[in-house]
PDB file of C-alpha atoms and ligand atoms in Angstrom:
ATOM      1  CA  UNK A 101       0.000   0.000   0.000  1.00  0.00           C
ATOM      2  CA  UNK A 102       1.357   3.298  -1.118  1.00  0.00           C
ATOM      3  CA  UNK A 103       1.881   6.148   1.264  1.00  0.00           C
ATOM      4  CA  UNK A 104      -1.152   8.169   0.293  1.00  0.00           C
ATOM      5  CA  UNK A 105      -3.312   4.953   0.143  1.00  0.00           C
ATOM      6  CA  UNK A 106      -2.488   4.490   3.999  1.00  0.00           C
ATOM      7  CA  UNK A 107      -2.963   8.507   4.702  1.00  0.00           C
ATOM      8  CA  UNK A 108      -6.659   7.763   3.060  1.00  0.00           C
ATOM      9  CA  UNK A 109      -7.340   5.012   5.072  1.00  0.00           C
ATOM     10  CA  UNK A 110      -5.852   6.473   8.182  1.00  0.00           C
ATOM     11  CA  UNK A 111      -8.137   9.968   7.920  1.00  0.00           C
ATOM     12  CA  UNK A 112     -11.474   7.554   6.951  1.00  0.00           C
ATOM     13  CA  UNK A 113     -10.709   5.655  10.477  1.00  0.00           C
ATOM     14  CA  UNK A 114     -10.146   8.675  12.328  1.00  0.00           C
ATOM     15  CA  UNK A 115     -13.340  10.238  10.732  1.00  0.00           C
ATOM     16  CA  UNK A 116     -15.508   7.111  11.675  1.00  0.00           C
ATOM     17  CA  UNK A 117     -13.843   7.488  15.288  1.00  0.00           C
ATOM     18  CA  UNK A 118     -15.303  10.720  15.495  1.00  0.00           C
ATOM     19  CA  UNK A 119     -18.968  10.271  13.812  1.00  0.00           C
ATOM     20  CA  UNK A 120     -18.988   6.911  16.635  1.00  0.00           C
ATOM     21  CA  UNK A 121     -18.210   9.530  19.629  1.00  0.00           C
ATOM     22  CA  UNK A 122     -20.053  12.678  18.274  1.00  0.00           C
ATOM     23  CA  UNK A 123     -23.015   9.585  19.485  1.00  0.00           C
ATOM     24  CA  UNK A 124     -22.068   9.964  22.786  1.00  0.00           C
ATOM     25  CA  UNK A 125     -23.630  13.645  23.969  1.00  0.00           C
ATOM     26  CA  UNK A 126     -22.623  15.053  27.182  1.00  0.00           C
ATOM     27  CA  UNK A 127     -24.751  17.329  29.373  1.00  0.00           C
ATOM     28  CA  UNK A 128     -22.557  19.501  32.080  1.00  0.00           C
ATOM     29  CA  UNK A 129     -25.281  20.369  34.960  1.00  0.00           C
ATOM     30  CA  UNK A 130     -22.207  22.614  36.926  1.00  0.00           C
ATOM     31  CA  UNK A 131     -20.410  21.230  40.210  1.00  0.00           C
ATOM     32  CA  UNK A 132     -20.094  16.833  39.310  1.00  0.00           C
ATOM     33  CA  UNK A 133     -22.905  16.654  37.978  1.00  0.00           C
ATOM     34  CA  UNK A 134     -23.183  15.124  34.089  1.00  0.00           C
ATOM     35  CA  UNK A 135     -25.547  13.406  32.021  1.00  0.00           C
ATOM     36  CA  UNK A 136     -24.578  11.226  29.527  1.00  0.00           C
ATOM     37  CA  UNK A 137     -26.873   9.877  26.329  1.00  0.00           C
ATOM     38  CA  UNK A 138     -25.675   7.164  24.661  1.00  0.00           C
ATOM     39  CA  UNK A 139     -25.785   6.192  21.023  1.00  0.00           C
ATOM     40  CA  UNK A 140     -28.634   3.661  21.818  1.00  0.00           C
ATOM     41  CA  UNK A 141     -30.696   6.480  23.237  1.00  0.00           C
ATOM     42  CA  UNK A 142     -29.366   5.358  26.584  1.00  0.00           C
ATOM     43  CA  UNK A 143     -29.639   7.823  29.624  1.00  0.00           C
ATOM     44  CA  UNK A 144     -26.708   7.912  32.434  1.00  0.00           C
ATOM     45  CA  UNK A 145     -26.628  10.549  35.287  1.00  0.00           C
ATOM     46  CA  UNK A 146     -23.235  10.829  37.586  1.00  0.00           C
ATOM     47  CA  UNK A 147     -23.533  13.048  40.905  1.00  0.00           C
ATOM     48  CA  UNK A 148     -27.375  14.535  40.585  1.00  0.00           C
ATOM     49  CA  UNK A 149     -26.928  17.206  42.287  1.00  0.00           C
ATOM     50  CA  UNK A 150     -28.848  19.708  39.310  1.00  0.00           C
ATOM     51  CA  UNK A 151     -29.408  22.841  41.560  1.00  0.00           C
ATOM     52  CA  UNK A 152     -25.409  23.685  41.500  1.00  0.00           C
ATOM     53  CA  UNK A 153     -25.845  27.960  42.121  1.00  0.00           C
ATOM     54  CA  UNK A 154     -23.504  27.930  38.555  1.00  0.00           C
ATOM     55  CA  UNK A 155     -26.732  25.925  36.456  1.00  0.00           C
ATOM     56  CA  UNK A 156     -28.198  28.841  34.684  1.00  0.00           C
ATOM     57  CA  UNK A 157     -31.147  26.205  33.994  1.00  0.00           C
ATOM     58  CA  UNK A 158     -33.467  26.476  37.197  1.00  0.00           C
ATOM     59  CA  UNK A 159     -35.913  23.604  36.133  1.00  0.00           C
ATOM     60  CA  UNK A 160     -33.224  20.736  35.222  1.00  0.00           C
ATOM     61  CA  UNK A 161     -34.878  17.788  37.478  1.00  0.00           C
ATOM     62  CA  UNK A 162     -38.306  18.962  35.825  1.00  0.00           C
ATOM     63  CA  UNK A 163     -36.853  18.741  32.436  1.00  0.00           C
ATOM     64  CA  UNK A 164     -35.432  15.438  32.921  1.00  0.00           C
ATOM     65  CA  UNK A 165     -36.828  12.746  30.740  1.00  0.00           C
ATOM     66  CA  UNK A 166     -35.742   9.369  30.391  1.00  0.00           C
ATOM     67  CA  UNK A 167     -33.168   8.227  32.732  1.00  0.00           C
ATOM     68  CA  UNK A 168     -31.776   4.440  32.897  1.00  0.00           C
ATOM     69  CA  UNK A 169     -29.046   4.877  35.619  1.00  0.00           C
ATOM     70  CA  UNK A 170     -27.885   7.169  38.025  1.00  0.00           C
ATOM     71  CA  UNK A 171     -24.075   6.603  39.323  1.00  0.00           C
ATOM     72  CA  UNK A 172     -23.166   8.213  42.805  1.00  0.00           C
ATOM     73  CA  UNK A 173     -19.608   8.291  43.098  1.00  0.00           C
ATOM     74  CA  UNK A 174     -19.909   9.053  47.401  1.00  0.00           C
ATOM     75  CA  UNK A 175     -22.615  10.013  50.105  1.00  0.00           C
ATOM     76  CA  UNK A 176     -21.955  14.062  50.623  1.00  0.00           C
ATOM     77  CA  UNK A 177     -25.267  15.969  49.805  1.00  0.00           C
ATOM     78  CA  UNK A 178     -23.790  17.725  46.555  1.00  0.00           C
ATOM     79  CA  UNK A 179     -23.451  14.765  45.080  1.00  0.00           C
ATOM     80  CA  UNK A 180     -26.757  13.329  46.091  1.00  0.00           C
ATOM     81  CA  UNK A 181     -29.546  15.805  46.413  1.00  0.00           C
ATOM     82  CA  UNK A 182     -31.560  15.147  44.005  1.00  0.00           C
ATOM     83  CA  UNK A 183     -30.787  11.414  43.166  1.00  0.00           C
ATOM     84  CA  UNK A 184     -34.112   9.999  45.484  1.00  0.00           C
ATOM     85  CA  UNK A 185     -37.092  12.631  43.444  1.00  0.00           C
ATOM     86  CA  UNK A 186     -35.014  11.495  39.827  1.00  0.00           C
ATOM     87  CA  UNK A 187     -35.120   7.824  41.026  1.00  0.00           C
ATOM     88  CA  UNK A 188     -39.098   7.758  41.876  1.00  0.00           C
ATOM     89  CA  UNK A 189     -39.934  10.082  38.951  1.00  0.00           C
ATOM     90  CA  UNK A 190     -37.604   8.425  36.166  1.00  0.00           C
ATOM     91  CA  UNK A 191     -37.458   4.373  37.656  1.00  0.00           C
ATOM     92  CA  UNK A 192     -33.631   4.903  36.912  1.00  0.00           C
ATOM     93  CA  UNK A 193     -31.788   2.263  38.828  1.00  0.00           C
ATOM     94  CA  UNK A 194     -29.318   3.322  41.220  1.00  0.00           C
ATOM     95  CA  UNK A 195     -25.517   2.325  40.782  1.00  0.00           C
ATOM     96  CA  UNK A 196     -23.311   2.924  43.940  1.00  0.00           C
ATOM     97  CA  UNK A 197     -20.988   1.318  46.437  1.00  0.00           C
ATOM     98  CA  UNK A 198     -22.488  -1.396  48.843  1.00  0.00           C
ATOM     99  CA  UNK A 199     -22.399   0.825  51.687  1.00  0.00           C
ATOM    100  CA  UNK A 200     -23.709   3.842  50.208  1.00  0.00           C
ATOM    101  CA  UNK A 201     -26.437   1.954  47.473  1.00  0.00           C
ATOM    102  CA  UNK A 202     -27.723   0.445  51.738  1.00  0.00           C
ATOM    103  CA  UNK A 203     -28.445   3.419  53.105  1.00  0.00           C
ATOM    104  CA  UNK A 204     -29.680   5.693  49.870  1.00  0.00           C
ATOM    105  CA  UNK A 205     -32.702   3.150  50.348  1.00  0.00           C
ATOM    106  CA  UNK A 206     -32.919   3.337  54.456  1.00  0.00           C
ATOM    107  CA  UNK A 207     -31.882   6.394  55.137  1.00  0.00           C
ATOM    108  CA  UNK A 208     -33.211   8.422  52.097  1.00  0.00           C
ATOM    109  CA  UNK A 209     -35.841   6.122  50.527  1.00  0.00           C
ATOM    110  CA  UNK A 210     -34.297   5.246  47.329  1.00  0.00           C
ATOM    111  CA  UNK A 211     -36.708   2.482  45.675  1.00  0.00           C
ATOM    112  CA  UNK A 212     -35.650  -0.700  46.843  1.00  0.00           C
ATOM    113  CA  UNK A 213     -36.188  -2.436  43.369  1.00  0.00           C
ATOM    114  CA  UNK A 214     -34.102  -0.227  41.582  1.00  0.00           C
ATOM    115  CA  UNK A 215     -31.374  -0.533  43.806  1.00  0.00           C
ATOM    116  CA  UNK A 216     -30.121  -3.821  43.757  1.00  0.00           C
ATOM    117  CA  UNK A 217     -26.830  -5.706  44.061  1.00  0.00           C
ATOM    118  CA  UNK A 218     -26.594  -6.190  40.911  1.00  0.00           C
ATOM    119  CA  UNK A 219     -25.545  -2.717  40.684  1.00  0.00           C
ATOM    120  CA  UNK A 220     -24.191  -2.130  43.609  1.00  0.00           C
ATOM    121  CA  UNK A 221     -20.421  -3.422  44.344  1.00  0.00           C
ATOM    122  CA  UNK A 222     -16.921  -2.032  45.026  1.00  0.00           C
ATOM    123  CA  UNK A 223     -13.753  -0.742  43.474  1.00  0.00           C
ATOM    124  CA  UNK A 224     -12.638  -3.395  40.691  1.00  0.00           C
ATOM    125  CA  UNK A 225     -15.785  -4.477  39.876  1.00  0.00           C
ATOM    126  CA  UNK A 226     -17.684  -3.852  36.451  1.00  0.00           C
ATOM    127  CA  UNK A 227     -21.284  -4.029  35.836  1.00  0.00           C
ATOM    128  CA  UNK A 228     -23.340  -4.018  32.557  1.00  0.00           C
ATOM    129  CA  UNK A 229     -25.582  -1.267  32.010  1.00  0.00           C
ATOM    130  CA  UNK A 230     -27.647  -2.855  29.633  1.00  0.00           C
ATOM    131  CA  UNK A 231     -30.389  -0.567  29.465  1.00  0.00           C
ATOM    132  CA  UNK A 232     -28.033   2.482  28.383  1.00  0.00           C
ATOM    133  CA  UNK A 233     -25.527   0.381  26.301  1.00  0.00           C
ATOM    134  CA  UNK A 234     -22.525   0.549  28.338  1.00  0.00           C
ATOM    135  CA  UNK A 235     -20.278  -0.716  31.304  1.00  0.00           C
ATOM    136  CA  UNK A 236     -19.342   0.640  33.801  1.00  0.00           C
ATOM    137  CA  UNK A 237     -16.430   0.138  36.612  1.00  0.00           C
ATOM    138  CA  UNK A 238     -15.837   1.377  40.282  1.00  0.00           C
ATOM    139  CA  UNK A 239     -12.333   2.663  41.009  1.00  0.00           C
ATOM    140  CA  UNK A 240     -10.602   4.403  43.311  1.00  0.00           C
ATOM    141  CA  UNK A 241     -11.308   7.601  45.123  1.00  0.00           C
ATOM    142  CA  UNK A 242      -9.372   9.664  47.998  1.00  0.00           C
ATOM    143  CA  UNK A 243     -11.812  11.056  49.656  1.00  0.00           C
ATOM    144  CA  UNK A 244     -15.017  10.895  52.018  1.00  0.00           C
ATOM    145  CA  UNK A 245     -18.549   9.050  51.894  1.00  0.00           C
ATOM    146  CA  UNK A 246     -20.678   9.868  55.009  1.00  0.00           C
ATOM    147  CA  UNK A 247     -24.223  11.367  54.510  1.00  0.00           C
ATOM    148  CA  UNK A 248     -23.546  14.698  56.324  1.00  0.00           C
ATOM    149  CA  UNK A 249     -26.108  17.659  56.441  1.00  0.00           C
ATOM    150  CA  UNK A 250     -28.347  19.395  55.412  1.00  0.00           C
ATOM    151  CA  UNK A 251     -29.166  15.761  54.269  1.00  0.00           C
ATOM    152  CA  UNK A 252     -28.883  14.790  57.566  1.00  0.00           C
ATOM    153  CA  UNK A 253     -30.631  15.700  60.658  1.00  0.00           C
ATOM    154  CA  UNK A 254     -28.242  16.560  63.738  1.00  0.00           C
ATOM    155  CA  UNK A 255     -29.878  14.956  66.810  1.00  0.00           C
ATOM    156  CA  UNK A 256     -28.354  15.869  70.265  1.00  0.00           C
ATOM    157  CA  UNK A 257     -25.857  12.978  71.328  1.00  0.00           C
ATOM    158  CA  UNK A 258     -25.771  10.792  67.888  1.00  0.00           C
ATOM    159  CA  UNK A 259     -23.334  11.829  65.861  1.00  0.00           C
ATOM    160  CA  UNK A 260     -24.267  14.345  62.761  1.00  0.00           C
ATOM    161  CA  UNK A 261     -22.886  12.152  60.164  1.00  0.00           C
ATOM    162  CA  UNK A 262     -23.530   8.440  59.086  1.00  0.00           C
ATOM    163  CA  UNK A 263     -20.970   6.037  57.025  1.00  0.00           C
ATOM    164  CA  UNK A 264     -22.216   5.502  53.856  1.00  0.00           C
ATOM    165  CA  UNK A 265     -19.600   3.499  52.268  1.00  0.00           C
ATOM    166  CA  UNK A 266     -16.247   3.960  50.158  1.00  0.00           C
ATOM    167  CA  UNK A 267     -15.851   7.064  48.029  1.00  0.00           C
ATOM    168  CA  UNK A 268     -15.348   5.731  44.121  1.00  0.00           C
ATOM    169  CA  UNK A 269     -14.781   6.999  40.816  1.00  0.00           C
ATOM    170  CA  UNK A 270     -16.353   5.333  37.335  1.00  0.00           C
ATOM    171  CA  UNK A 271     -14.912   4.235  34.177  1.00  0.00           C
ATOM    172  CA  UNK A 272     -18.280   4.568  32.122  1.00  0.00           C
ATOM    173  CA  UNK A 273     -17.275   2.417  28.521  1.00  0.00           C
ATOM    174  CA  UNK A 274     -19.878   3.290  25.738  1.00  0.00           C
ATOM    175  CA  UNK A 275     -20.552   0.688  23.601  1.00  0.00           C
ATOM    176  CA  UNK A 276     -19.403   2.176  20.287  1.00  0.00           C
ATOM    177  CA  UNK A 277     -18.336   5.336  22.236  1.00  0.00           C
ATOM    178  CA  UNK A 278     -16.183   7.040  24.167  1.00  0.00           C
ATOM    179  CA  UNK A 279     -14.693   5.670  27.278  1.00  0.00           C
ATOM    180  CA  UNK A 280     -15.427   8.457  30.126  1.00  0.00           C
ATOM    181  CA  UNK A 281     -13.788   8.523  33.599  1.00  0.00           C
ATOM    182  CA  UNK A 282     -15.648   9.981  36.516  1.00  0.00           C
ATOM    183  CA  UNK A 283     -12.747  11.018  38.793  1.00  0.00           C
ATOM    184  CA  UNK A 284     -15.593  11.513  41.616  1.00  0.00           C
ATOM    185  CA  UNK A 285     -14.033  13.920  44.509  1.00  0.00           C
ATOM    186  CA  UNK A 286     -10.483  12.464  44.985  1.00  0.00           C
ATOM    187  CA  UNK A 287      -7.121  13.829  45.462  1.00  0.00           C
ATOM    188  CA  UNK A 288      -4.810  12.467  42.740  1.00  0.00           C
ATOM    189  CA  UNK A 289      -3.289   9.212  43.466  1.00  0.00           C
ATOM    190  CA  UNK A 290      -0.505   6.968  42.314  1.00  0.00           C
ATOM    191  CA  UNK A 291      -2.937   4.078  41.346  1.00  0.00           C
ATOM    192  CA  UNK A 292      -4.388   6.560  38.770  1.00  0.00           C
ATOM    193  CA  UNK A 293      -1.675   4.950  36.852  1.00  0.00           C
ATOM    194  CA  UNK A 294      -3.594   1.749  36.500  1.00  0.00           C
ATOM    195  CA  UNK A 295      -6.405   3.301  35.017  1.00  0.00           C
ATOM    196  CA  UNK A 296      -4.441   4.939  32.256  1.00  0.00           C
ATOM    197  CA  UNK A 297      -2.947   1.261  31.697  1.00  0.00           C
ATOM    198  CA  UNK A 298      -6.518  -1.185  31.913  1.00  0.00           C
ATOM    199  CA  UNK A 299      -8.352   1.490  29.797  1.00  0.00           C
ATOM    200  CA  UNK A 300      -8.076   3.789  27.206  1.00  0.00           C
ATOM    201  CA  UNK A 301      -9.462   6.958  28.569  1.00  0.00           C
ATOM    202  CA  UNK A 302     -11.098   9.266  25.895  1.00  0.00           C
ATOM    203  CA  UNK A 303     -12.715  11.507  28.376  1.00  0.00           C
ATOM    204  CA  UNK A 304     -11.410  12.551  31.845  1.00  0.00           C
ATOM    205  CA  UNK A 305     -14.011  14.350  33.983  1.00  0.00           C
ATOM    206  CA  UNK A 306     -11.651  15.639  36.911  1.00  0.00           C
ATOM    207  CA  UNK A 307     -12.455  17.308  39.940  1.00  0.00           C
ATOM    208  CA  UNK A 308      -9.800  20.839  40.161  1.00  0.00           C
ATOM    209  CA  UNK A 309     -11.469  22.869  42.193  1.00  0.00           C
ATOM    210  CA  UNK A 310      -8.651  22.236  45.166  1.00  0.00           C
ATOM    211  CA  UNK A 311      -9.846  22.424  49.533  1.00  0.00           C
ATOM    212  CA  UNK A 312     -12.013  18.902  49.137  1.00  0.00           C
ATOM    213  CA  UNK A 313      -9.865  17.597  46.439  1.00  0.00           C
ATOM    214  CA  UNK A 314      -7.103  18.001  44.079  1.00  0.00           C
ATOM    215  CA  UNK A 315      -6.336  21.141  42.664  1.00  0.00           C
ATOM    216  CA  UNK A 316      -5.443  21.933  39.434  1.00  0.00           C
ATOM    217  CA  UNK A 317      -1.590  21.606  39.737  1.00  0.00           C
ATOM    218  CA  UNK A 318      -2.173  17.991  41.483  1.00  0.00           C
ATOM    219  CA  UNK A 319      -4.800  17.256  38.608  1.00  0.00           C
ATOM    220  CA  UNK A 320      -2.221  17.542  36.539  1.00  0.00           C
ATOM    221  CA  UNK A 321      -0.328  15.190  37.752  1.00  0.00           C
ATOM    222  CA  UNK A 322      -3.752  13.229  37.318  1.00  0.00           C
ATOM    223  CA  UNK A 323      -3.893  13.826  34.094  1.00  0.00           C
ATOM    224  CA  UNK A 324      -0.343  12.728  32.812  1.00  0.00           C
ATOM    225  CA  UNK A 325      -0.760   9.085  34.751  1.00  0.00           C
ATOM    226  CA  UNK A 326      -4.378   8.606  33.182  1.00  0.00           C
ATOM    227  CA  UNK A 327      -3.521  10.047  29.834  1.00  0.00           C
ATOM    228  CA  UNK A 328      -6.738  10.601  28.628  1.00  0.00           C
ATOM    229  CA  UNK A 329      -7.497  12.515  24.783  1.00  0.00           C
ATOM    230  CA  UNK A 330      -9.216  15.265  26.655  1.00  0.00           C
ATOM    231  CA  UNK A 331      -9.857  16.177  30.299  1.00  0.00           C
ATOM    232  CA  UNK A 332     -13.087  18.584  31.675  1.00  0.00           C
ATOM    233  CA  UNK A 333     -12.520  20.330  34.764  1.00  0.00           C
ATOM    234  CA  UNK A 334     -15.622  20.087  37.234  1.00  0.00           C
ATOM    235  CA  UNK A 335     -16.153  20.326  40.799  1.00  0.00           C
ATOM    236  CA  UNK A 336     -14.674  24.157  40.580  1.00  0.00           C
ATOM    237  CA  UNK A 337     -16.607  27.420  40.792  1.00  0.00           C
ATOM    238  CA  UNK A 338     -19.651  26.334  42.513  1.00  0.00           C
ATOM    239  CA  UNK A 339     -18.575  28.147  45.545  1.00  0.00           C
ATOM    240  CA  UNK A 340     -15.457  30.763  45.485  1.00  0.00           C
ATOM    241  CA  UNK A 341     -14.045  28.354  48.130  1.00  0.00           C
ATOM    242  CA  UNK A 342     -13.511  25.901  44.841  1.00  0.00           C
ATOM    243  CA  UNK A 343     -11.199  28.310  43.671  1.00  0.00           C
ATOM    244  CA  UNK A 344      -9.487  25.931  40.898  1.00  0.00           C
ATOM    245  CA  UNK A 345     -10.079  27.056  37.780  1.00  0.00           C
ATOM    246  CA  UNK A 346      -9.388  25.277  33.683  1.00  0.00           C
ATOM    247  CA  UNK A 347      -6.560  28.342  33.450  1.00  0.00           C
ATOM    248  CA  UNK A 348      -4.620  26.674  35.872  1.00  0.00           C
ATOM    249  CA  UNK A 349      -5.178  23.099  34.785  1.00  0.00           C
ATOM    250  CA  UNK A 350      -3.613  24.321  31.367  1.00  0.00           C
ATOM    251  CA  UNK A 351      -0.802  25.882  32.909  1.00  0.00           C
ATOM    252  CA  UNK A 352       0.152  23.078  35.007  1.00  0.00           C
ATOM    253  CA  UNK A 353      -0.130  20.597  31.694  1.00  0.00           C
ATOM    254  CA  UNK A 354       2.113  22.912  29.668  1.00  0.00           C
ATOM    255  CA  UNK A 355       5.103  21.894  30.533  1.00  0.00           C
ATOM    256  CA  UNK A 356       4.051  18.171  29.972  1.00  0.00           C
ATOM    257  CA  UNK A 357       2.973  19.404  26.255  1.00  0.00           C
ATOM    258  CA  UNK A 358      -0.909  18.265  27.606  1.00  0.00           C
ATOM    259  CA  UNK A 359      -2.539  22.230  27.749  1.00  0.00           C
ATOM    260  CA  UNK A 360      -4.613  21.427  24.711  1.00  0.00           C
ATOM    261  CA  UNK A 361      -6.199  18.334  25.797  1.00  0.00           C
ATOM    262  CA  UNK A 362      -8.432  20.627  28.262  1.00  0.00           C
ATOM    263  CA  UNK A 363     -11.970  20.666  27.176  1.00  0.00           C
ATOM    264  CA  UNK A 364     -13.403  23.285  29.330  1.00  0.00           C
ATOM    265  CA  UNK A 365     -17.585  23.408  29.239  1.00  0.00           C
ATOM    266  CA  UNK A 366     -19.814  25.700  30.289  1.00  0.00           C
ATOM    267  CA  UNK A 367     -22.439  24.645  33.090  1.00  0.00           C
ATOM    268  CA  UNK A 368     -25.652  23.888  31.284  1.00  0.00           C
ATOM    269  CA  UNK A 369     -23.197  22.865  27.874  1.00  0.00           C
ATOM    270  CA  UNK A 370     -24.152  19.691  26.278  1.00  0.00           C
ATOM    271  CA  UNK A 371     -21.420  18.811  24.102  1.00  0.00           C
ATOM    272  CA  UNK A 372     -20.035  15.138  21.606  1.00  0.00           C
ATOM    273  CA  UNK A 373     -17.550  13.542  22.699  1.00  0.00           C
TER     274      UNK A 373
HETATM  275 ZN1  LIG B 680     -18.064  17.244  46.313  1.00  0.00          ZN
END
């Protein structure tokens, strides 16, 4: 095969690549929160939390539609909040660590039926998401999980905060699609290393916004080890106390020759990936 033959063949794969993942629409809601809608029509939600101050769309629960699967990545209330009214509205079934999946049924009345083991497990495992067209596995998170307020009550001598399992991350692969990674709220972490080497990350969804988690000079560090094709900064700006911000990130991956892979959205953006 000649050398222009191969050049041909080389642009038609990388132009199918990208007609596969412009299939694969996501929906930034601000803070973690994304949707994702497959190429099968397939509806995933990560971190519901839709009333982020930084949503410029006031109605986003109401507006929901379909919704196969919602993915909780830990128990604090931004990450939550609104995963119980989009589980009885939608029949989405919840996906969430052992601990956590328990008590979003007893303590917040998450529908039992839709919150089963087989989609709730731990870090290393993978679960289909059949309804949606995709897999999805839990890894690693540094960080917290306990329910704290205002989701929880504070009752005089019981502690104001219940366990509610380990903090995760997801790999989310989309069956003809992208392959996303959820960081969740972590701190960047050597292990990030085995992500970047069991999958091939197209899309990195990384926390930046630094005082819960990493910042964007440690994400950066994330970035490198997980290597994906582009990263989008969340958890930043909600509050000013998230003070990380996607001009940092960039600056921090320029000397690793990575500034371009940023893909910085807009809360209330809904891009193809
Ligand atoms: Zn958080």
């Amino acid at each position: 095969m000649n050398i222009c033959r191969l050049l041909l063949l080389a642009g038609a794969l990388a132009g199918a690549t990208a007609l596969a993942h412009a299939q694969t629409k996501i929906h930034w809601y601000g803070h973690a929160a994304i949707k994702i809608e497959t190429p099968t029509g397939g509806v995933i939600l990560v971190d519901p939390w839709l009333g982020a101050p930084t949503n410029p769309e006031k109605d986003s629960v109401a507006k929901l539609g379909r919704v196969d699967y919602i993915l909780l990545t830990h128990g604090h209330w931004d990450h939550i909040k609104d995963a119980v009214e989009i589980g009885k509205k939608t029949g989405a079934i919840l996906v969430a660590p052992y601990g956590l999946q328990f008590n979003m049924k007893s303590v917040h009345g998450y529908p039992e039926k839709q919150a089963t083991l087989a989609t709730g497990g731990n870090v290393g495992g993978t679960f289909n998401l059949d309804k949606a067209g995709a897999k999805v596995t839990m890894v690693n998170a540094v960080h917290g999980s306990e329910f704290t307020p205002p989701m929880v009550k504070a009752e005089e001598g019981k502690p104001s905060t219940i366990s509610a399992g380990n903090p995760v991350g997801y790999v989310i692969q989309v069956d003809n699609g992208p392959t996303l990674y959820h960081t969740g709220d972590t701190d960047v972490f050597t292990d990030m290393q085995l992500i970047g080497r069991f999958f091939k990350v197209d899309v990195m969804f990384a926390a930046i916004g630094g005082h819960f988690t990493m910042d964007p000079e440690r994400a950066a560090q994330a970035v490198e080890w997980v290597n994906p094709k582009a990263v989008v900064p969340i958890h930043w700006g909600t509050y000013p106390i998230l003070s990380g911000n996607p001009a940092r990130l960039r600056a921090a991956l320029e000397p690793r020759r990575m500034s371009d892979r940023v893909a910085e959205m807009k809360p209330g953006e809904t891009r193809g990936f």
